[in-house]
Coordinates of C-alpha atoms and ligand atoms in Angstrom, one line a residue:
M402 CA -126.5 -6.8 107.1
K403 CA -128.6 -4.7 105.4
L404 CA -131.3 -5.3 103.2
T405 CA -133.2 -2.7 102.8
K406 CA -132.7 -1.6 99.0
S407 CA -133.3 -5.6 97.8
K408 CA -136.3 -5.7 100.1
N409 CA -137.3 -2.7 97.8
L410 CA -136.5 -3.7 94.8
Y411 CA -138.3 -7.2 95.5
S412 CA -141.8 -5.6 96.4
I413 CA -141.8 -3.6 93.1
A414 CA -140.5 -6.2 91.2
K415 CA -143.3 -8.3 92.7
R416 CA -145.7 -5.8 90.5
Y417 CA -144.3 -6.1 87.6
I418 CA -143.0 -10.4 86.9
P419 CA -144.8 -12.5 88.4
G420 CA -143.3 -13.5 91.9
G421 CA -140.9 -10.8 91.4
V422 CA -138.4 -13.0 89.7
N423 CA -137.6 -14.6 86.0
S424 CA -136.7 -17.8 87.4
P425 CA -138.6 -19.6 90.3
V426 CA -135.6 -20.2 92.5
R427 CA -134.4 -17.1 92.4
A428 CA -137.0 -15.9 94.7
F429 CA -135.8 -17.4 98.1
K430 CA -139.2 -19.2 98.5
S431 CA -137.5 -22.5 99.9
V432 CA -135.6 -20.5 102.2
G433 CA -137.6 -18.0 103.0
G434 CA -136.9 -13.9 103.2
S435 CA -136.1 -12.2 99.8
P436 CA -133.8 -12.4 97.5
I437 CA -130.8 -10.1 97.1
F438 CA -130.5 -7.8 94.3
I439 CA -127.4 -8.3 92.7
K440 CA -125.4 -5.2 91.5
K441 CA -122.4 -6.6 89.7
A442 CA -120.1 -9.6 90.2
S443 CA -116.0 -10.3 89.5
G444 CA -114.1 -12.8 90.4
S445 CA -115.5 -15.2 93.0
R446 CA -117.3 -12.6 94.4
I447 CA -120.8 -11.2 93.9
Y448 CA -122.0 -7.7 95.4
D449 CA -126.0 -6.4 96.2
I450 CA -127.3 -3.6 95.3
D451 CA -127.1 -2.6 99.5
G452 CA -123.6 -2.9 98.9
N453 CA -122.7 -6.3 100.8
E454 CA -120.0 -8.2 99.4
Y455 CA -120.3 -12.4 99.2
I456 CA -118.3 -15.3 98.2
D457 CA -120.3 -17.0 95.3
Y458 CA -120.8 -20.4 95.2
V459 CA -124.3 -20.1 92.5
L460 CA -122.1 -18.4 89.9
S461 CA -125.4 -17.8 87.9
W462 CA -126.2 -21.6 88.6
G463 CA -122.6 -23.1 86.7
P464 CA -121.7 -21.0 83.8
M465 CA -119.3 -18.8 85.5
I466 CA -116.1 -21.4 85.8
L467 CA -113.7 -18.9 85.4
G468 CA -115.4 -16.7 87.9
H469 CA -117.7 -13.7 87.3
S470 CA -116.4 -10.7 84.6
H471 CA -113.2 -12.9 83.3
P472 CA -110.7 -10.1 81.4
K473 CA -110.1 -11.9 78.7
V474 CA -114.2 -12.3 78.4
V475 CA -115.0 -9.1 78.7
K476 CA -112.1 -7.7 76.3
A477 CA -113.5 -10.5 73.3
L478 CA -117.1 -9.3 74.1
K479 CA -116.4 -5.9 74.0
R480 CA -114.6 -6.2 70.6
A481 CA -117.9 -8.2 69.1
V482 CA -120.4 -5.8 70.5
E483 CA -118.9 -3.2 68.1
K484 CA -119.7 -5.1 65.0
G485 CA -123.5 -6.0 65.6
T486 CA -124.9 -7.9 68.0
S487 CA -127.0 -10.5 65.5
Y488 CA -127.4 -11.1 62.1
G489 CA -129.8 -13.8 61.7
A490 CA -126.6 -15.2 58.9
P491 CA -124.2 -17.9 59.3
T492 CA -120.7 -16.6 61.3
G493 CA -116.7 -18.6 61.3
L494 CA -117.9 -17.4 64.8
E495 CA -120.4 -20.8 64.8
I496 CA -117.8 -23.0 63.3
E497 CA -115.2 -22.1 65.8
L498 CA -117.4 -22.9 69.0
A499 CA -118.6 -26.1 66.8
R500 CA -115.2 -27.2 66.7
M501 CA -113.9 -26.8 70.1
V502 CA -117.3 -28.6 71.3
T503 CA -116.8 -31.9 69.2
K504 CA -113.1 -31.6 70.1
A505 CA -113.9 -31.7 73.6
I506 CA -116.8 -33.8 73.4
P507 CA -116.2 -36.7 70.3
S508 CA -119.4 -38.1 71.0
I509 CA -120.5 -34.7 69.4
E510 CA -119.9 -35.1 65.8
M511 CA -122.2 -32.6 64.9
V512 CA -123.7 -30.0 66.7
R513 CA -126.9 -27.1 66.8
M514 CA -126.6 -24.3 69.3
V515 CA -129.4 -22.9 70.6
N516 CA -130.6 -20.2 72.8
S517 CA -130.7 -22.1 76.0
G518 CA -130.5 -25.9 77.9
T519 CA -134.5 -26.2 77.3
E520 CA -134.0 -25.8 74.0
A521 CA -131.6 -28.2 74.3
T522 CA -133.1 -31.1 75.4
M523 CA -136.5 -30.9 74.0
S524 CA -134.8 -30.4 70.3
A525 CA -132.6 -33.7 70.8
I526 CA -135.8 -35.3 72.0
R527 CA -137.5 -34.1 69.0
V528 CA -134.7 -35.3 67.0
A529 CA -134.3 -38.8 68.5
R530 CA -138.4 -39.2 68.3
G531 CA -137.7 -38.3 64.2
Y532 CA -135.2 -40.9 63.9
T533 CA -136.6 -43.7 65.8
G534 CA -140.1 -43.1 64.7
R535 CA -141.0 -43.8 68.3
D536 CA -142.9 -41.4 70.6
K537 CA -141.8 -42.4 74.5
I538 CA -139.0 -41.1 76.4
I539 CA -137.4 -42.2 79.5
K540 CA -136.1 -39.8 82.2
F541 CA -135.0 -39.9 85.5
E542 CA -137.0 -39.1 88.9
G543 CA -135.0 -35.9 90.0
C544 CA -133.3 -35.0 86.9
Y545 CA -134.0 -31.6 85.6
H546 CA -134.0 -31.2 81.9
G547 CA -135.2 -27.9 80.8
H548 CA -139.1 -26.7 81.2
A549 CA -140.4 -28.2 78.1
D550 CA -143.9 -30.1 78.7
G551 CA -143.0 -33.3 78.3
L552 CA -140.3 -33.1 80.4
L553 CA -141.6 -31.5 83.6
V554 CA -142.9 -35.2 85.0
K555 CA -142.3 -36.5 87.9
A556 CA -143.0 -40.3 88.7
G557 CA -146.2 -41.7 89.9
S558 CA -146.2 -43.9 93.0
G559 CA -145.1 -47.2 91.2
A560 CA -141.6 -47.0 89.3
T561 CA -142.7 -47.7 86.0
T562 CA -145.8 -45.5 86.1
F563 CA -146.7 -43.5 83.4
G564 CA -146.2 -40.0 83.4
V565 CA -148.6 -37.7 85.1
P566 CA -148.0 -33.8 84.3
D567 CA -146.3 -31.9 87.5
S568 CA -147.4 -28.7 85.9
P569 CA -150.9 -27.4 85.1
G570 CA -151.1 -26.4 81.3
V571 CA -149.1 -29.6 80.4
P572 CA -151.6 -32.4 78.6
K573 CA -151.7 -35.5 79.9
D574 CA -151.8 -36.8 76.5
Y575 CA -148.6 -35.2 76.1
A576 CA -147.3 -36.4 79.5
R577 CA -148.2 -40.2 79.1
N578 CA -145.4 -40.4 76.6
T579 CA -142.8 -39.6 79.6
I580 CA -141.9 -42.5 81.6
N581 CA -140.2 -41.8 84.7
L582 CA -137.9 -44.1 86.7
P583 CA -135.6 -43.9 89.6
F584 CA -131.9 -43.0 89.2
N585 CA -129.2 -45.0 89.7
N586 CA -132.2 -48.1 89.1
I587 CA -131.2 -50.2 86.2
R588 CA -133.3 -53.2 87.1
A589 CA -136.0 -50.8 86.8
V590 CA -135.1 -49.4 83.2
K591 CA -134.4 -53.4 82.5
K592 CA -137.9 -53.7 83.1
T593 CA -139.6 -51.3 81.5
L594 CA -137.7 -51.7 78.7
D595 CA -138.8 -55.6 78.4
K596 CA -142.4 -54.2 78.1
A597 CA -142.0 -51.2 76.2
G598 CA -138.8 -51.2 74.6
N599 CA -139.7 -51.5 70.9
S600 CA -141.7 -47.9 71.6
V601 CA -139.3 -46.0 73.5
A602 CA -137.2 -43.4 70.9
C603 CA -134.7 -42.0 74.0
V604 CA -133.4 -42.1 77.5
I605 CA -132.3 -38.6 78.6
I606 CA -130.5 -38.4 82.0
E607 CA -128.3 -36.2 83.8
P608 CA -124.8 -38.6 84.2
V609 CA -124.3 -37.2 87.4
V610 CA -127.4 -35.6 88.7
G611 CA -126.9 -31.6 89.7
N612 CA -130.6 -31.0 90.2
M613 CA -131.3 -32.7 93.3
G614 CA -128.1 -31.3 94.9
C615 CA -125.4 -33.8 93.8
I616 CA -125.8 -37.2 92.6
L617 CA -123.4 -39.5 91.4
P618 CA -123.8 -42.3 89.1
G619 CA -123.3 -45.9 90.9
D620 CA -120.8 -48.2 89.9
G621 CA -121.8 -49.5 86.5
F622 CA -125.0 -48.0 85.9
L623 CA -124.5 -45.7 83.1
Q624 CA -122.3 -48.5 81.5
E625 CA -125.5 -50.9 81.8
L626 CA -127.5 -48.0 80.6
R627 CA -125.9 -47.7 77.4
V628 CA -125.6 -51.3 76.7
V629 CA -129.8 -51.6 77.5
T630 CA -129.9 -48.8 75.4
K631 CA -128.2 -50.5 72.5
K632 CA -130.2 -53.5 72.7
Y633 CA -133.2 -52.1 71.7
G634 CA -132.2 -49.4 69.0
I635 CA -132.8 -46.7 72.2
I636 CA -131.1 -43.4 71.6
L637 CA -129.0 -42.7 74.7
I638 CA -129.3 -38.3 75.5
F639 CA -126.6 -37.1 78.4
D640 CA -127.8 -33.9 79.5
E641 CA -124.9 -32.2 80.5
V642 CA -126.1 -28.7 80.3
M643 CA -124.4 -28.7 83.5
T644 CA -121.7 -31.2 83.4
G645 CA -120.3 -30.8 80.2
F646 CA -116.9 -29.0 80.9
R647 CA -117.8 -28.5 84.8
V648 CA -117.0 -32.1 86.2
A649 CA -114.5 -32.6 83.2
H650 CA -113.2 -31.0 80.0
G651 CA -115.3 -33.6 78.2
G652 CA -117.9 -33.7 80.5
A653 CA -119.1 -36.4 82.3
Q654 CA -119.2 -39.0 79.6
E655 CA -115.2 -38.7 79.3
L656 CA -115.2 -39.0 83.1
Y657 CA -117.2 -42.2 82.9
R658 CA -116.2 -43.5 79.7
I659 CA -119.2 -43.8 77.9
K660 CA -120.2 -42.9 74.6
P661 CA -123.8 -41.5 74.5
D662 CA -125.9 -41.1 70.8
M663 CA -126.5 -37.8 71.8
T664 CA -125.3 -34.7 73.9
C665 CA -127.1 -31.7 75.5
L666 CA -125.0 -28.8 76.5
G667 CA -125.6 -25.1 77.8
K668 CA -124.1 -23.0 80.6
I669 CA -120.4 -23.5 80.2
I670 CA -120.3 -23.1 76.5
G671 CA -122.0 -19.8 76.5
G672 CA -119.8 -18.1 79.0
G673 CA -122.4 -16.5 80.6
L674 CA -124.4 -15.6 77.8
P675 CA -127.9 -17.4 77.2
V676 CA -126.4 -20.5 75.0
G677 CA -127.5 -24.2 74.6
A678 CA -126.6 -26.8 72.3
Y679 CA -127.4 -30.4 71.4
G680 CA -125.6 -32.8 69.4
G681 CA -124.4 -36.4 68.9
R682 CA -123.6 -38.9 66.0
K683 CA -123.6 -37.7 62.6
E684 CA -126.3 -40.1 61.5
I685 CA -128.8 -39.0 63.9
M686 CA -128.2 -35.1 63.5
M687 CA -128.3 -35.8 60.0
Q688 CA -131.8 -35.1 60.7
V689 CA -131.8 -32.2 61.9
S690 CA -133.8 -28.9 59.4
P691 CA -132.0 -28.2 56.6
E692 CA -130.2 -31.0 56.0
G693 CA -132.9 -33.6 57.2
P694 CA -136.4 -33.5 58.2
V695 CA -137.2 -32.7 61.8
Y696 CA -137.6 -29.1 61.9
Q697 CA -135.7 -26.8 64.5
A698 CA -134.8 -23.1 64.1
G699 CA -133.7 -19.7 66.1
T700 CA -133.7 -16.1 65.5
L701 CA -130.5 -15.7 67.6
S702 CA -129.1 -19.1 67.8
G703 CA -125.6 -19.0 67.2
N704 CA -126.2 -15.1 68.3
P705 CA -122.3 -13.8 67.7
L706 CA -121.9 -12.1 71.3
A707 CA -122.7 -15.8 73.1
M708 CA -120.4 -17.8 70.7
T709 CA -117.9 -15.2 71.5
A710 CA -117.9 -15.6 75.4
G711 CA -118.2 -19.2 75.1
I712 CA -115.2 -19.5 72.7
E713 CA -113.4 -17.1 74.9
T714 CA -114.4 -19.3 78.0
L715 CA -113.7 -22.7 76.1
K716 CA -110.2 -21.7 75.2
I717 CA -108.8 -20.6 78.8
L718 CA -110.5 -23.8 80.0
S719 CA -108.2 -26.1 77.5
K720 CA -105.5 -25.1 79.3
I721 CA -103.6 -27.8 81.1
G722 CA -104.4 -27.5 84.8
I723 CA -107.6 -25.6 84.8
Y724 CA -109.3 -29.4 86.1
E725 CA -106.7 -30.3 88.5
K726 CA -107.1 -26.6 90.1
L727 CA -110.4 -26.8 90.7
E728 CA -109.8 -30.5 92.0
R729 CA -107.5 -28.7 94.6
R730 CA -109.8 -26.5 95.7
A731 CA -113.3 -28.2 95.6
E732 CA -111.1 -30.9 98.1
Q733 CA -110.2 -28.1 100.5
L734 CA -114.0 -27.0 100.6
E735 CA -114.8 -30.3 100.7
K736 CA -112.3 -31.4 103.8
G737 CA -113.5 -27.9 105.6
I738 CA -117.1 -28.7 105.4
K739 CA -116.8 -32.1 106.1
D740 CA -114.8 -31.6 109.4
A741 CA -117.0 -28.3 110.3
S742 CA -120.1 -30.5 110.4
K743 CA -118.4 -32.9 112.4
K744 CA -117.0 -30.9 115.3
A745 CA -120.6 -28.9 115.6
G746 CA -122.2 -32.4 115.2
V747 CA -124.5 -31.3 112.6
K748 CA -125.2 -34.8 110.5
T749 CA -124.4 -34.3 106.8
Y750 CA -123.5 -35.9 104.0
F751 CA -121.2 -34.2 101.1
S752 CA -121.2 -35.5 97.9
R753 CA -118.9 -34.0 95.1
V754 CA -117.3 -34.6 91.5
G755 CA -115.0 -32.2 90.8
S756 CA -116.0 -28.4 91.1
M757 CA -119.9 -29.4 91.4
F758 CA -120.9 -30.2 95.1
C759 CA -123.6 -31.0 97.5
T760 CA -124.5 -30.9 101.3
Y761 CA -127.5 -32.8 102.3
F762 CA -128.5 -32.2 105.8
T763 CA -128.8 -35.8 106.4
E764 CA -126.6 -39.0 107.2
Q765 CA -127.3 -41.5 104.8
E766 CA -125.8 -42.1 101.5
V767 CA -128.4 -40.0 98.8
W768 CA -128.5 -42.0 96.0
D769 CA -131.9 -41.2 94.6
Y770 CA -134.7 -38.7 94.6
R771 CA -136.1 -40.3 97.8
S772 CA -132.4 -40.1 99.4
A773 CA -132.3 -36.9 99.0
K774 CA -135.6 -35.9 100.4
M775 CA -134.4 -37.3 103.1
S776 CA -132.0 -34.3 104.1
D777 CA -133.7 -31.8 106.3
T778 CA -134.8 -28.8 104.7
K779 CA -135.4 -26.8 107.7
K780 CA -132.0 -26.8 108.4
F781 CA -130.6 -26.5 105.1
S782 CA -132.7 -22.9 105.1
K783 CA -131.0 -22.2 108.5
F784 CA -127.4 -23.1 107.5
F785 CA -128.0 -20.8 104.4
R786 CA -129.0 -18.2 105.8
L787 CA -126.5 -17.6 108.6
M788 CA -123.9 -18.0 105.5
L789 CA -125.6 -15.6 103.7
V790 CA -124.9 -13.5 106.5
R791 CA -121.4 -14.0 106.9
G792 CA -120.9 -13.3 103.5
I793 CA -121.2 -16.8 101.6
N794 CA -123.8 -17.3 99.0
L795 CA -125.4 -20.2 98.3
A796 CA -127.9 -22.0 96.0
P797 CA -131.3 -20.6 97.8
S798 CA -132.2 -24.8 97.7
Q799 CA -131.2 -27.6 99.5
F800 CA -131.5 -29.4 96.4
E801 CA -129.5 -27.3 93.7
A802 CA -126.1 -28.1 93.4
G803 CA -122.8 -25.5 94.2
F804 CA -119.9 -24.5 92.1
L805 CA -116.6 -23.3 92.7
S806 CA -114.6 -21.3 89.8
T807 CA -111.3 -21.2 88.8
A808 CA -111.2 -17.5 90.4
H809 CA -111.7 -18.9 93.9
T810 CA -108.9 -18.9 95.8
P811 CA -107.8 -21.0 99.1
S812 CA -108.4 -18.4 101.1
D813 CA -111.6 -17.5 99.9
I814 CA -112.2 -21.3 100.6
D815 CA -110.7 -20.7 104.2
M816 CA -113.3 -18.0 104.8
T817 CA -115.7 -20.3 104.1
V818 CA -115.2 -22.6 105.7
K819 CA -115.1 -20.7 108.8
A820 CA -118.3 -19.5 108.0
A821 CA -119.4 -22.4 108.0
R822 CA -117.7 -23.5 111.4
E823 CA -119.7 -20.7 112.9
S824 CA -122.7 -21.5 110.9
F825 CA -123.0 -25.2 112.0
K826 CA -122.2 -24.2 115.6
L827 CA -125.1 -22.4 115.6
L828 CA -127.7 -24.8 113.7
Ligands
PLP2224 C1 -129.7 -25.6 83.7 C2 -130.2 -27.2 83.4 C3 -131.1 -27.3 81.9 C4 -132.1 -26.4 81.6 O1 -130.8 -25.0 81.1 P1 -131.5 -23.7 80.6 O2 -130.9 -22.8 80.1 O3 -132.0 -23.4 82.2 O4 -133.4 -23.8 79.8 C5 -131.3 -28.5 81.5 N1 -130.6 -29.6 81.5 C6 -130.1 -29.4 82.8 C7 -129.4 -30.8 83.3 C8 -129.6 -28.1 83.2 O5 -128.9 -27.9 84.6

């Protein structure tokens, strides 16, 4: 496989852009080598500038659930672009997308559009703080909620240690308000709330964690979280930026039957354009400016092109049978990968919810950050490279979820499993 042009562009990119990329994981740092530069993408396929073709399981890190350049989305966008690209004034498109979102996710009674998942989570937290008049927030180790200051905090050594900043530039005073707890550990939550419950504004969580691979909530964990947050008057925020319209039409909250107070969305609802959204109970969302005192704004928020791509995408996703189809494809992939690793004698743990999955290179069950970290990342890196040269584009990190789209065919899956069979044997 030739990657001459990609390597060349990467060295030029590094001169002008820090690390050559506009988002860190794209740089292939954790798997080694240089990133492939993309020329175009269509359906389940993505093409690099050296002319290599790949079956894509990154799907722009989640948004492209219909596959790349879906004809209906492209057609609607072409029509929309002729009418102007941004107005800075309201349009009917914003109402349409807001209606679709509130219909699919009933816990969202009102919603505000923003431009990224990061904006959605940081704004939701501000609203939760404004509403409750409390400062502290609880998040879980290994959950990613974008790159806002107070969210870039991992746990210290103890489970209930108050936050230490994870990145230079995050003020200690800010990070101190973030409490980090182990995922799937309701006892740690209860213990913390026993002490600090009345100073906690919100608990923010990825109900299915997609940012340390793919980790499922244990039996009753989300249910208990709902009960205990209610007890202390704490806002429960589901960060469904990845899982919304992915693991089910109504997101993880539909799947696990939980009603959070607030929900963050992004990725799929923008159909590949930059979008985020946060919403929830009306009483809480009425705090948002100009209705209420909590300020939040955006020059390009509710952008007509982004709304159009989102509306077209959600229209298709509301058709009957879409998620069943994704489930069938994902089952085929799961079975194939599991068989292939078993036959090659490679220890793996495959986890999946709907069309979101991860193959960990460990035999143990993965249920939190610590168990995810048990994975053999060297083996993953090797597997990643072996798959890439066989035309399979996986996320260049063990701790990212893989995704399927409605454009992936059974024969795409067969080809992927064949590549996996060869790759596992060579590990
Ligand atoms: C991607 C993601 C974000 C951040 O969204 P951006 O659009 O990258 O800012 C936040 N939360 C979760 C769960 C995500 O997967």
